[in-house]
mmCIF file of C-alpha atoms in Angstrom:
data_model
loop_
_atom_site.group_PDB
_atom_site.id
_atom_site.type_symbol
_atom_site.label_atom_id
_atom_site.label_comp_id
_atom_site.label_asym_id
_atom_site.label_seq_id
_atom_site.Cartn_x
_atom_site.Cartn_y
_atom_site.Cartn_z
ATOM 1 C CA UNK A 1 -1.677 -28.281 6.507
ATOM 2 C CA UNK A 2 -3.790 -31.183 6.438
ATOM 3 C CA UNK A 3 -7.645 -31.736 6.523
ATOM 4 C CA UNK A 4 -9.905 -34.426 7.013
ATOM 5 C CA UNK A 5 -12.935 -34.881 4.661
ATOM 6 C CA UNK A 6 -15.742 -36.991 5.739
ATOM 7 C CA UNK A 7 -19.042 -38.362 3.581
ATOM 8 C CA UNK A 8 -21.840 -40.248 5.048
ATOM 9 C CA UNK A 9 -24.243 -41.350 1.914
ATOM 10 C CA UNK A 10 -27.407 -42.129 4.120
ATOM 11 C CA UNK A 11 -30.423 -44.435 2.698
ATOM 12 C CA UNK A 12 -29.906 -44.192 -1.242
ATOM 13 C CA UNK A 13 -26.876 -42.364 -1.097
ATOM 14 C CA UNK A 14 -29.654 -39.194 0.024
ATOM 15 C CA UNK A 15 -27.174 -37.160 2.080
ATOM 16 C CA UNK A 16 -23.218 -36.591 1.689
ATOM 17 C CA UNK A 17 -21.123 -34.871 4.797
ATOM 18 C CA UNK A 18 -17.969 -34.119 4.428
ATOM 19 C CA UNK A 19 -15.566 -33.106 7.286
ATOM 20 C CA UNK A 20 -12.476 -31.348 6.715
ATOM 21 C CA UNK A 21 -9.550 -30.783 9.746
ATOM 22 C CA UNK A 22 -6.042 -28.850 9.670
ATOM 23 C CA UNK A 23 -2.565 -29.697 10.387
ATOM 24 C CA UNK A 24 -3.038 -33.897 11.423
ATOM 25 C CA UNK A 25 -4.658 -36.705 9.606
ATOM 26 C CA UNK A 26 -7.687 -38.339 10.807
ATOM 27 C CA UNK A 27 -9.688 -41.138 9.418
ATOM 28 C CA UNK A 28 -13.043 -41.811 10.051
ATOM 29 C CA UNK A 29 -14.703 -44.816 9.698
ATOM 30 C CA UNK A 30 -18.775 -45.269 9.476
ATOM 31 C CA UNK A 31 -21.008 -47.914 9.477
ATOM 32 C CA UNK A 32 -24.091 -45.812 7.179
ATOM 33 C CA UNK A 33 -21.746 -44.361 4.842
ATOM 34 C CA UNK A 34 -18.248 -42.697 3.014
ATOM 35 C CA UNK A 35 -15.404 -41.166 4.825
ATOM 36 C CA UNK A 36 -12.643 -39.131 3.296
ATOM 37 C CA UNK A 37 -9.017 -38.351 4.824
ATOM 38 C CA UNK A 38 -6.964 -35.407 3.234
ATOM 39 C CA UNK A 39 -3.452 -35.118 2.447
ATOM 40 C CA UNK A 40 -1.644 -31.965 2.626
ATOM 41 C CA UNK A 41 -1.760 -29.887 -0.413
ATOM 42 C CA UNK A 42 0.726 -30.032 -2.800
ATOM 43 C CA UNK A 43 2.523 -26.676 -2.529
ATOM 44 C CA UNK A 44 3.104 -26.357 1.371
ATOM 45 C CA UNK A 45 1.803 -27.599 4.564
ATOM 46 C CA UNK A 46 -0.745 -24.748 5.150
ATOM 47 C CA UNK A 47 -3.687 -24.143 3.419
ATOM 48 C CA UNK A 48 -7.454 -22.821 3.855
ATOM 49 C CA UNK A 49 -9.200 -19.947 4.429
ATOM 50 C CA UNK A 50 -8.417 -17.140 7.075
ATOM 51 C CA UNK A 51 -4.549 -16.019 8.598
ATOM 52 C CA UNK A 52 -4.710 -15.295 11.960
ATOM 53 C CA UNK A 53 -0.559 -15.287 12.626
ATOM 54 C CA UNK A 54 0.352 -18.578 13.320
ATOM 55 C CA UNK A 55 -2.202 -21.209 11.295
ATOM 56 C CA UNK A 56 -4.894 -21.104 8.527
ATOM 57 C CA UNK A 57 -8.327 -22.227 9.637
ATOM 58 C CA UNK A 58 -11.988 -22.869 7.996
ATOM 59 C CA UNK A 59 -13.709 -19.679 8.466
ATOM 60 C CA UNK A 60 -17.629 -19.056 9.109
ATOM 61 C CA UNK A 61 -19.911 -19.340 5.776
ATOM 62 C CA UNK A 62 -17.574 -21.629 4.156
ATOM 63 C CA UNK A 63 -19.187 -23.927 1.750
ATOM 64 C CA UNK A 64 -17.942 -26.790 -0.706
ATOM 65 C CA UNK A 65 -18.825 -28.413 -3.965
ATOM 66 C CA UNK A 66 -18.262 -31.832 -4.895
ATOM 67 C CA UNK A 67 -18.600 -33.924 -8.375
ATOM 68 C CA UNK A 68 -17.087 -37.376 -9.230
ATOM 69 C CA UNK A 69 -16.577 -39.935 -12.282
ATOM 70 C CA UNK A 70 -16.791 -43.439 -12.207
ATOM 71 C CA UNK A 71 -14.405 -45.114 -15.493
ATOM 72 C CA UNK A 72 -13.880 -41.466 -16.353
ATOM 73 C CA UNK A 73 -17.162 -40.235 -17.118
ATOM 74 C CA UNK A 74 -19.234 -37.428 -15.095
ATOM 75 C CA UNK A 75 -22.447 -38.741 -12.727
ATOM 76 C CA UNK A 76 -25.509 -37.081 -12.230
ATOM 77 C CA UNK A 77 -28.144 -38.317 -9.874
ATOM 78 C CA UNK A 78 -29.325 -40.927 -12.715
ATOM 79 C CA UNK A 79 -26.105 -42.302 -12.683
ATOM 80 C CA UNK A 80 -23.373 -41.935 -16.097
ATOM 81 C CA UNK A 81 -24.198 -38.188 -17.593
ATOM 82 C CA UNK A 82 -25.133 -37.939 -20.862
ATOM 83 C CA UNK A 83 -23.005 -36.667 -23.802
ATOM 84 C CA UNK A 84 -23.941 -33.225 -25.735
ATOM 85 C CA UNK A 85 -23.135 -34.191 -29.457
ATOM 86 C CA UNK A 86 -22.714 -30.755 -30.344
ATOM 87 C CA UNK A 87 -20.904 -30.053 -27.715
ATOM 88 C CA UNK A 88 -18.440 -33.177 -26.025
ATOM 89 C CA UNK A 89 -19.777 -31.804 -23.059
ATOM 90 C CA UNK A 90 -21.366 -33.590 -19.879
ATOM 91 C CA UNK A 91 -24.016 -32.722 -18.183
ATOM 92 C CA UNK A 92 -23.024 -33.565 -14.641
ATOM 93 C CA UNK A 93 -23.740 -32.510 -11.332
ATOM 94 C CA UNK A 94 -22.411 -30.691 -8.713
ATOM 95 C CA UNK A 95 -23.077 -31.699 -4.902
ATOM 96 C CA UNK A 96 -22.934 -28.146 -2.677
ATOM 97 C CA UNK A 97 -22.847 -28.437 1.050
ATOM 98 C CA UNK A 98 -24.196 -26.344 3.727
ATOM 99 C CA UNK A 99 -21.777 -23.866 4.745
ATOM 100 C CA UNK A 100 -20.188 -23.623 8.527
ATOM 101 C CA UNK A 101 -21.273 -22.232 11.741
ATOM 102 C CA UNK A 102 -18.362 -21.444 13.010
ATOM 103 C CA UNK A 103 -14.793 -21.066 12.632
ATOM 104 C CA UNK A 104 -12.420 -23.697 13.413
ATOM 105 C CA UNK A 105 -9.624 -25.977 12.195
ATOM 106 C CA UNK A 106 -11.964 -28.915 12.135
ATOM 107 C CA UNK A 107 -14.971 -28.120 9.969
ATOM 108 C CA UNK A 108 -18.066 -30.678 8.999
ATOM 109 C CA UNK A 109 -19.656 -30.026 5.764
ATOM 110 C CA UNK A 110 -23.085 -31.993 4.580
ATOM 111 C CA UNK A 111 -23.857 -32.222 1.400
ATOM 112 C CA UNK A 112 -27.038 -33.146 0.112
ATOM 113 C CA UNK A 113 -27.768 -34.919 -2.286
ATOM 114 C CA UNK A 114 -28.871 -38.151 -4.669
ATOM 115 C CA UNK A 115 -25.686 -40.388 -5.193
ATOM 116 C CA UNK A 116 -25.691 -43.265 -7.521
ATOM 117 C CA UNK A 117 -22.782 -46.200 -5.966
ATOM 118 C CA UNK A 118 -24.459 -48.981 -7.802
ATOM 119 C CA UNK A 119 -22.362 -49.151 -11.253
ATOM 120 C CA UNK A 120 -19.083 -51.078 -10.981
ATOM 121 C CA UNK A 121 -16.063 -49.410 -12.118
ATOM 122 C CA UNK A 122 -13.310 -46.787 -11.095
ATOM 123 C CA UNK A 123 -14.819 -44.013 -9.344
ATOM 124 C CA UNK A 124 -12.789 -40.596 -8.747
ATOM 125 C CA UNK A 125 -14.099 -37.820 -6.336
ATOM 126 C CA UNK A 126 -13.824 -34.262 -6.752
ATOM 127 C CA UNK A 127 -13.882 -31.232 -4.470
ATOM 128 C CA UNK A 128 -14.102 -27.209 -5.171
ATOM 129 C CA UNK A 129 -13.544 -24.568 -2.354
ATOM 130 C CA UNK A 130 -15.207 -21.850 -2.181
ATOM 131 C CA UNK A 131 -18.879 -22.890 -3.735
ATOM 132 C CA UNK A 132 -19.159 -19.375 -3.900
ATOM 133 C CA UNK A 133 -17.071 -19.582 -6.811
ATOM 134 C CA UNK A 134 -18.362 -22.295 -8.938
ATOM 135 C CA UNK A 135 -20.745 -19.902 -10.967
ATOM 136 C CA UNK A 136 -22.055 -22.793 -12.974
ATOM 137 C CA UNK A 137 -24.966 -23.516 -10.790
ATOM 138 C CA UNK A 138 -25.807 -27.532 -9.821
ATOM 139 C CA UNK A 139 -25.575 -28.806 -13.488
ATOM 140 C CA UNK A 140 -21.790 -29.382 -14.218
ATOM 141 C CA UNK A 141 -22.830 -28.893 -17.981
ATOM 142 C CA UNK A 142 -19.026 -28.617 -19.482
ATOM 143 C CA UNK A 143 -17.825 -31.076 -17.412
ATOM 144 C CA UNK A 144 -14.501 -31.275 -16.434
ATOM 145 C CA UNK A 145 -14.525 -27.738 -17.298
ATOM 146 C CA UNK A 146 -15.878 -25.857 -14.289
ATOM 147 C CA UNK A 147 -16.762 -22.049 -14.425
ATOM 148 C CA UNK A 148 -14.976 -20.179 -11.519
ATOM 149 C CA UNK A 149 -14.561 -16.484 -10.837
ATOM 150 C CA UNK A 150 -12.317 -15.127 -8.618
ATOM 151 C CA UNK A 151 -13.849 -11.723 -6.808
ATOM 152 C CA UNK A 152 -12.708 -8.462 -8.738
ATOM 153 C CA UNK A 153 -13.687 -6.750 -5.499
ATOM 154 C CA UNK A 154 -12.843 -8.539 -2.091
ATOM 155 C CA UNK A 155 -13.103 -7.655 1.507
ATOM 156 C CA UNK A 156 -10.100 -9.139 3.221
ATOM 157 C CA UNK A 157 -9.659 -8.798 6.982
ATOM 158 C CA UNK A 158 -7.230 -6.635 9.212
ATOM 159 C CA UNK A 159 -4.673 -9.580 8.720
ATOM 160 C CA UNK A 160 -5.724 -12.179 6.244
ATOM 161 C CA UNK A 161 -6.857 -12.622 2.693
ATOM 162 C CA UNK A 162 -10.595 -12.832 1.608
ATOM 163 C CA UNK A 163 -11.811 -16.247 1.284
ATOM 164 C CA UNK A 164 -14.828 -16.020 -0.917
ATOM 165 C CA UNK A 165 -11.542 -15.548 -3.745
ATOM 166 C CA UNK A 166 -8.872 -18.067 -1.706
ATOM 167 C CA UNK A 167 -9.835 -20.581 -4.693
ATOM 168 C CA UNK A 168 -8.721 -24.279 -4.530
ATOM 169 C CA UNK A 169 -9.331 -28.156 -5.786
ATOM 170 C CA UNK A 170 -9.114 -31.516 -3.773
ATOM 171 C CA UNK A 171 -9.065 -34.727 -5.717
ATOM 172 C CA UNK A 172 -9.233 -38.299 -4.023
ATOM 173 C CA UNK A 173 -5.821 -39.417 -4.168
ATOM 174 C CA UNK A 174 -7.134 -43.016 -5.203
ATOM 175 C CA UNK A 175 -9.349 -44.870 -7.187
ATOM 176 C CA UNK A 176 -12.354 -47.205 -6.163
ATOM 177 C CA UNK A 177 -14.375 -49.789 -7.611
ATOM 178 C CA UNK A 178 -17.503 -47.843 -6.172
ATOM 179 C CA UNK A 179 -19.135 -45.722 -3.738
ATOM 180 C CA UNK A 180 -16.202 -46.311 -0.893
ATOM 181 C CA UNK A 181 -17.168 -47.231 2.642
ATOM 182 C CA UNK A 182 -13.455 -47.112 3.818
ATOM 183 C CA UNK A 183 -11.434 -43.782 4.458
ATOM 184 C CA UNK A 184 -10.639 -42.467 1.130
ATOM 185 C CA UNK A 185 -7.423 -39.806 0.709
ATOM 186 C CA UNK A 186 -7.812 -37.129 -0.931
ATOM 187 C CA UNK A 187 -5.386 -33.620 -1.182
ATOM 188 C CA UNK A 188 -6.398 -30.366 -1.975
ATOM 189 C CA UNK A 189 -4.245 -27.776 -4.369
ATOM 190 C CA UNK A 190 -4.774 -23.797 -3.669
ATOM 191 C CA UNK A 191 -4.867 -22.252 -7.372
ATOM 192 C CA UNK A 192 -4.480 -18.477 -6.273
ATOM 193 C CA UNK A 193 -1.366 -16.732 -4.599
ATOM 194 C CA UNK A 194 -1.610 -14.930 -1.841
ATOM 195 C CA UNK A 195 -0.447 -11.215 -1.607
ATOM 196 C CA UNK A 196 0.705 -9.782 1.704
ATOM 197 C CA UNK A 197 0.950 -6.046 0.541
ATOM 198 C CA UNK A 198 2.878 -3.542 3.043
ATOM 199 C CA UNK A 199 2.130 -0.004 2.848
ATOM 200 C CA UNK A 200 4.556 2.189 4.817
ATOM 201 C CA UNK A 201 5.222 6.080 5.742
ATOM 202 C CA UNK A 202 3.814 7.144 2.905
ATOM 203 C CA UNK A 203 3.682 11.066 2.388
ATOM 204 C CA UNK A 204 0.548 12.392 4.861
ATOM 205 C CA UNK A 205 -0.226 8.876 6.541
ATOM 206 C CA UNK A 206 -1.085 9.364 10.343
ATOM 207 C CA UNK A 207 -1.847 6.861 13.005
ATOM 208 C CA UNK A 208 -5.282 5.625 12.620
ATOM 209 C CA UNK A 209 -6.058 6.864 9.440
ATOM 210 C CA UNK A 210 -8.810 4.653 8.134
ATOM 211 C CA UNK A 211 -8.045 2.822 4.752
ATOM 212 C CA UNK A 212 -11.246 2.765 2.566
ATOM 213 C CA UNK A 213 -10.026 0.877 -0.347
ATOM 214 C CA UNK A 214 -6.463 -0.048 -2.310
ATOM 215 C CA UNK A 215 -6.640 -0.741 -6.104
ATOM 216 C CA UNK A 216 -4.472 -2.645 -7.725
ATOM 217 C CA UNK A 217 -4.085 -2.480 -11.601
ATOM 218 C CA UNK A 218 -1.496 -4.774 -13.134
ATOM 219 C CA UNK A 219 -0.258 -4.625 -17.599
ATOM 220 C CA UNK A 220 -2.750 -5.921 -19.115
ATOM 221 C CA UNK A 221 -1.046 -9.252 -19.898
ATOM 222 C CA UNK A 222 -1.311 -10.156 -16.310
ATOM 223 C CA UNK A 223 -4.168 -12.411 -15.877
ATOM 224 C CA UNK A 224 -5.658 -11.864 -11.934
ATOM 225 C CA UNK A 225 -9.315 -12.601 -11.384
ATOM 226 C CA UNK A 226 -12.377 -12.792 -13.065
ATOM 227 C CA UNK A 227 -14.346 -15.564 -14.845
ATOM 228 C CA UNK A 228 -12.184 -18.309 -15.970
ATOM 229 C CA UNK A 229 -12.698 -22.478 -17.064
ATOM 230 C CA UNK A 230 -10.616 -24.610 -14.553
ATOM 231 C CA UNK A 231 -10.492 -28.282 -15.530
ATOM 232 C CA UNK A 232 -10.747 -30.498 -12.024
ATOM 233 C CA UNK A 233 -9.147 -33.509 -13.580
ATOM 234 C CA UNK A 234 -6.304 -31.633 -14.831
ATOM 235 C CA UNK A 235 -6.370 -28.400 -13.203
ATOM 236 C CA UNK A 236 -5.492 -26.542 -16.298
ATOM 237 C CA UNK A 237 -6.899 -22.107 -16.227
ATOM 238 C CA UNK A 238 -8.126 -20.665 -19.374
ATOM 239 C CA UNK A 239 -10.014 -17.754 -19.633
ATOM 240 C CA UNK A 240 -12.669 -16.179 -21.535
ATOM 241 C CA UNK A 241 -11.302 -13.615 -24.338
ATOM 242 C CA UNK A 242 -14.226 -11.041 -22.980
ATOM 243 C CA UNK A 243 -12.684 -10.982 -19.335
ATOM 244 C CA UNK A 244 -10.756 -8.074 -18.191
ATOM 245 C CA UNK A 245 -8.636 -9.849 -15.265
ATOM 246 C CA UNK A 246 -5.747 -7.776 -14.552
ATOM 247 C CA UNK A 247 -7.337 -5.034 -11.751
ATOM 248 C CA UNK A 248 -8.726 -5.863 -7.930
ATOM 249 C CA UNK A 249 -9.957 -3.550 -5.302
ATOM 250 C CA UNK A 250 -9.850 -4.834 -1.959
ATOM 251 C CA UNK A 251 -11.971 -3.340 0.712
ATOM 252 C CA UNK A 252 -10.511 -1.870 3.903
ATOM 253 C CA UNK A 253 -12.528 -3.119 6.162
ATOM 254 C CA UNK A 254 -10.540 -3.138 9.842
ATOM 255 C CA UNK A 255 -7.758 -1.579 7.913
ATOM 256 C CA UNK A 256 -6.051 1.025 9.436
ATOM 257 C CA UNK A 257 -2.183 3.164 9.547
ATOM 258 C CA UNK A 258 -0.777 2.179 12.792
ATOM 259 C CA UNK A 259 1.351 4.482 14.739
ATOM 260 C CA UNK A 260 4.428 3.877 12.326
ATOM 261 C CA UNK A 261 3.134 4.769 9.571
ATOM 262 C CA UNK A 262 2.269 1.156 8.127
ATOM 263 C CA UNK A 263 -0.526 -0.711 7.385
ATOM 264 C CA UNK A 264 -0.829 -4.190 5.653
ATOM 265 C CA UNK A 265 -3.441 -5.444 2.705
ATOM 266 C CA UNK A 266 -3.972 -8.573 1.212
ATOM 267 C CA UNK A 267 -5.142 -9.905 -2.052
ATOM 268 C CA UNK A 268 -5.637 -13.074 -3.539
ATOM 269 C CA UNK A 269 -5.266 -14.055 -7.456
ATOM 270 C CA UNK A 270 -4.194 -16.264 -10.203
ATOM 271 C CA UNK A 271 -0.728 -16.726 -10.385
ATOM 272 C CA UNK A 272 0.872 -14.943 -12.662
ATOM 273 C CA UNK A 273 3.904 -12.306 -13.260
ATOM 274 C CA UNK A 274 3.207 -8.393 -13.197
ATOM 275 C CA UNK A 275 5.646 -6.206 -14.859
ATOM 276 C CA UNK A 276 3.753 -3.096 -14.095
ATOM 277 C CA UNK A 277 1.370 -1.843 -11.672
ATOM 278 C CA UNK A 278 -0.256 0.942 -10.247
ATOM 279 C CA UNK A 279 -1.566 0.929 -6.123
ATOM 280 C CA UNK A 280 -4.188 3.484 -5.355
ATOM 281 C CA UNK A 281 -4.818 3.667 -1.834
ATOM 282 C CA UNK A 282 -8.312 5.223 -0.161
ATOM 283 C CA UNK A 283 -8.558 6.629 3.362
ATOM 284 C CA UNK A 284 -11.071 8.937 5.011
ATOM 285 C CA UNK A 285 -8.376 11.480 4.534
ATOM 286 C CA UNK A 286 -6.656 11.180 1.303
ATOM 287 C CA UNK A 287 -6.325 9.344 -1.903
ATOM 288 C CA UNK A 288 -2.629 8.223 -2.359
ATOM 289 C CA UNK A 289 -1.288 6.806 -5.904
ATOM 290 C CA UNK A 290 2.150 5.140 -6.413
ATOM 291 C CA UNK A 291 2.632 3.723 -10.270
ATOM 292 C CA UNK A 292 5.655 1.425 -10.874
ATOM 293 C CA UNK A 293 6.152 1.389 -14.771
ATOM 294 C CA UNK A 294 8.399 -1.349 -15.018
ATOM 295 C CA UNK A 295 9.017 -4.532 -12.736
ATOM 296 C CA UNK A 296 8.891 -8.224 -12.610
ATOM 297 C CA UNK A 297 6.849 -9.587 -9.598
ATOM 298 C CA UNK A 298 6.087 -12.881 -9.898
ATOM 299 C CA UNK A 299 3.270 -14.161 -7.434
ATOM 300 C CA UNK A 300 3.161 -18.022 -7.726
ATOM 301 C CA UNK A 301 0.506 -19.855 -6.687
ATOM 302 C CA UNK A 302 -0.253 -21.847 -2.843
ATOM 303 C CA UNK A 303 2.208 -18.934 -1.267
ATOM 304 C CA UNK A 304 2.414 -16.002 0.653
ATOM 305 C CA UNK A 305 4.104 -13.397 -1.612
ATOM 306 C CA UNK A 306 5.289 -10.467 0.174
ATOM 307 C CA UNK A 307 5.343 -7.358 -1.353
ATOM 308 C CA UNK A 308 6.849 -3.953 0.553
#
């Protein structure tokens, strides 16, 4: 997939939208401001936020951040961030847009904001999808370290994933000598996999039986979701010793046994490999449990894995 990113910077640099499109390239060209062009991400040629069978569009609500450095360092709306002593941190900002009306493959995000394009120097732009996931609030303090947490509990739909925890990070794929007024490139790189989970004949399903939850609970060394520090210049994961990441519940909303016996799930996460897990599935008639006590899945991230 590819999308198309567009900022305008309006007055002094007061307003940023960015516009983001699937499958082809577009680039944009303004006379009040900054346009961006995505590539395709790095893993495959579809990427974003909802399934619906046969492409991967922006969905309703979705919202963006954005940060950038000029020669390296983090900006705020003064310009260079200042330095923490005690820490080496930055404390930077981060730009959130307004989130979308509707769904589509082309989606137009503005964000507000105060951007300073005066400095000379080698500016690099930034992008984090969802914003819902950015738990570090406008001030980027550990800068490039960004706070994300990916949903414990998420709500995905009949036939796609959720994508409040479908996390991912754009970066422009150039450098400019300041606030750009030309098309700028820039790809994005899904961090999570995807799990398509199939759940057939088991003992006592019936057609339209109403799924009210499945749990998943991996070893423990299997690192999932929860709070964890993703660097956007190098897009390393670390995690907090404190966070228990290796269990999700997914919601059944629109989930339901269809007249085979089957019905499908999905679940996004961190990459990682599970070598145990137990499924507990939740329906307004039964509570079914299946524990596998030694495996080797390995979910890797910006793919569909499909699990029967």
């Amino acid at each position: 997939m590819k999308k198309t990113i567009k900022l305008f910077i309006a007055g002094a640099f007061t307003l940023m939208p960015i516009v983001a499109c699937q499958k082809e390239e577009f680039a944009f060209t303004s006379t009040d401001g900054l346009s961006f062009t995505s590539t395709k991400p790095i893993l495959e040629d579809e990427t974003k936020t909802a399934w619906n069978g046969k492409s991967i569009q922006w969905s309703k609500g979705d919202a963006i951040r954005v940060a950038y450095t000029c020669n390296g360092v983090w900006q705020n709306a003064s310009g260079t961030a200042t330095s923490n002593e005690a820490s080496g941190s930055k404390t930077a900002k981060m730009y959130q847009s307004t989130s979308l009306s509707e769904d589509a493959e082309t989606a137009q995000f503005s964000v507000p904001g105060d951007f300073k394009g005066t400095a000379e120097g080698s500016y690099v732009f930034y992008g984090a999808y969802p914003a819902s996931a950015c738990t570090d609030g406008s001030d980027f303090k550990y800068a490039p370290s960004l706070t994300v947490t990916i949903p414990e509990t998420q709500t995905p739909a009949a036939d796609s994933f959720d994508s409040a925890a479908d996390f991912m990070l754009g970066t422009s794929a150039n450098t400019y000598t300041g606030i750009p007024t030309e098309a700028v490139s820039m790809s994005w790189d899904r961090m999570v996999a995807h799990a398509q989970l199939t759940f057939k004949t088991l003992n006592g399903f019936t057609a339209g039986e109403t799924i009210s939850k499945v749990e998943l609970t991996a070893d423990s060394e299997a690192d999932m979701v929860g709070k964890h520090f993703i660097y956007l210049d190098t897009k390393n994961v670390t995690k907090p010793k404190s966070t228990v990441a290796n269990a999700l519940t997914s919601k059944g909303t629109n989930l339901s046994v269809d007249e085979t016996g089957t019905f499908v799930a999905w679940a996004s996460f961190l990459p990682c490999t599970v070598k145990s897990l137990t499924v507990v599935v939740t329906t307004n008639k039964a509570t079914y449990t299946r524990e596998i006590t030694s495996c080797e899945l390995v979910f890797k991230k910006n793919a569909r894995n499909v699990l029967g």
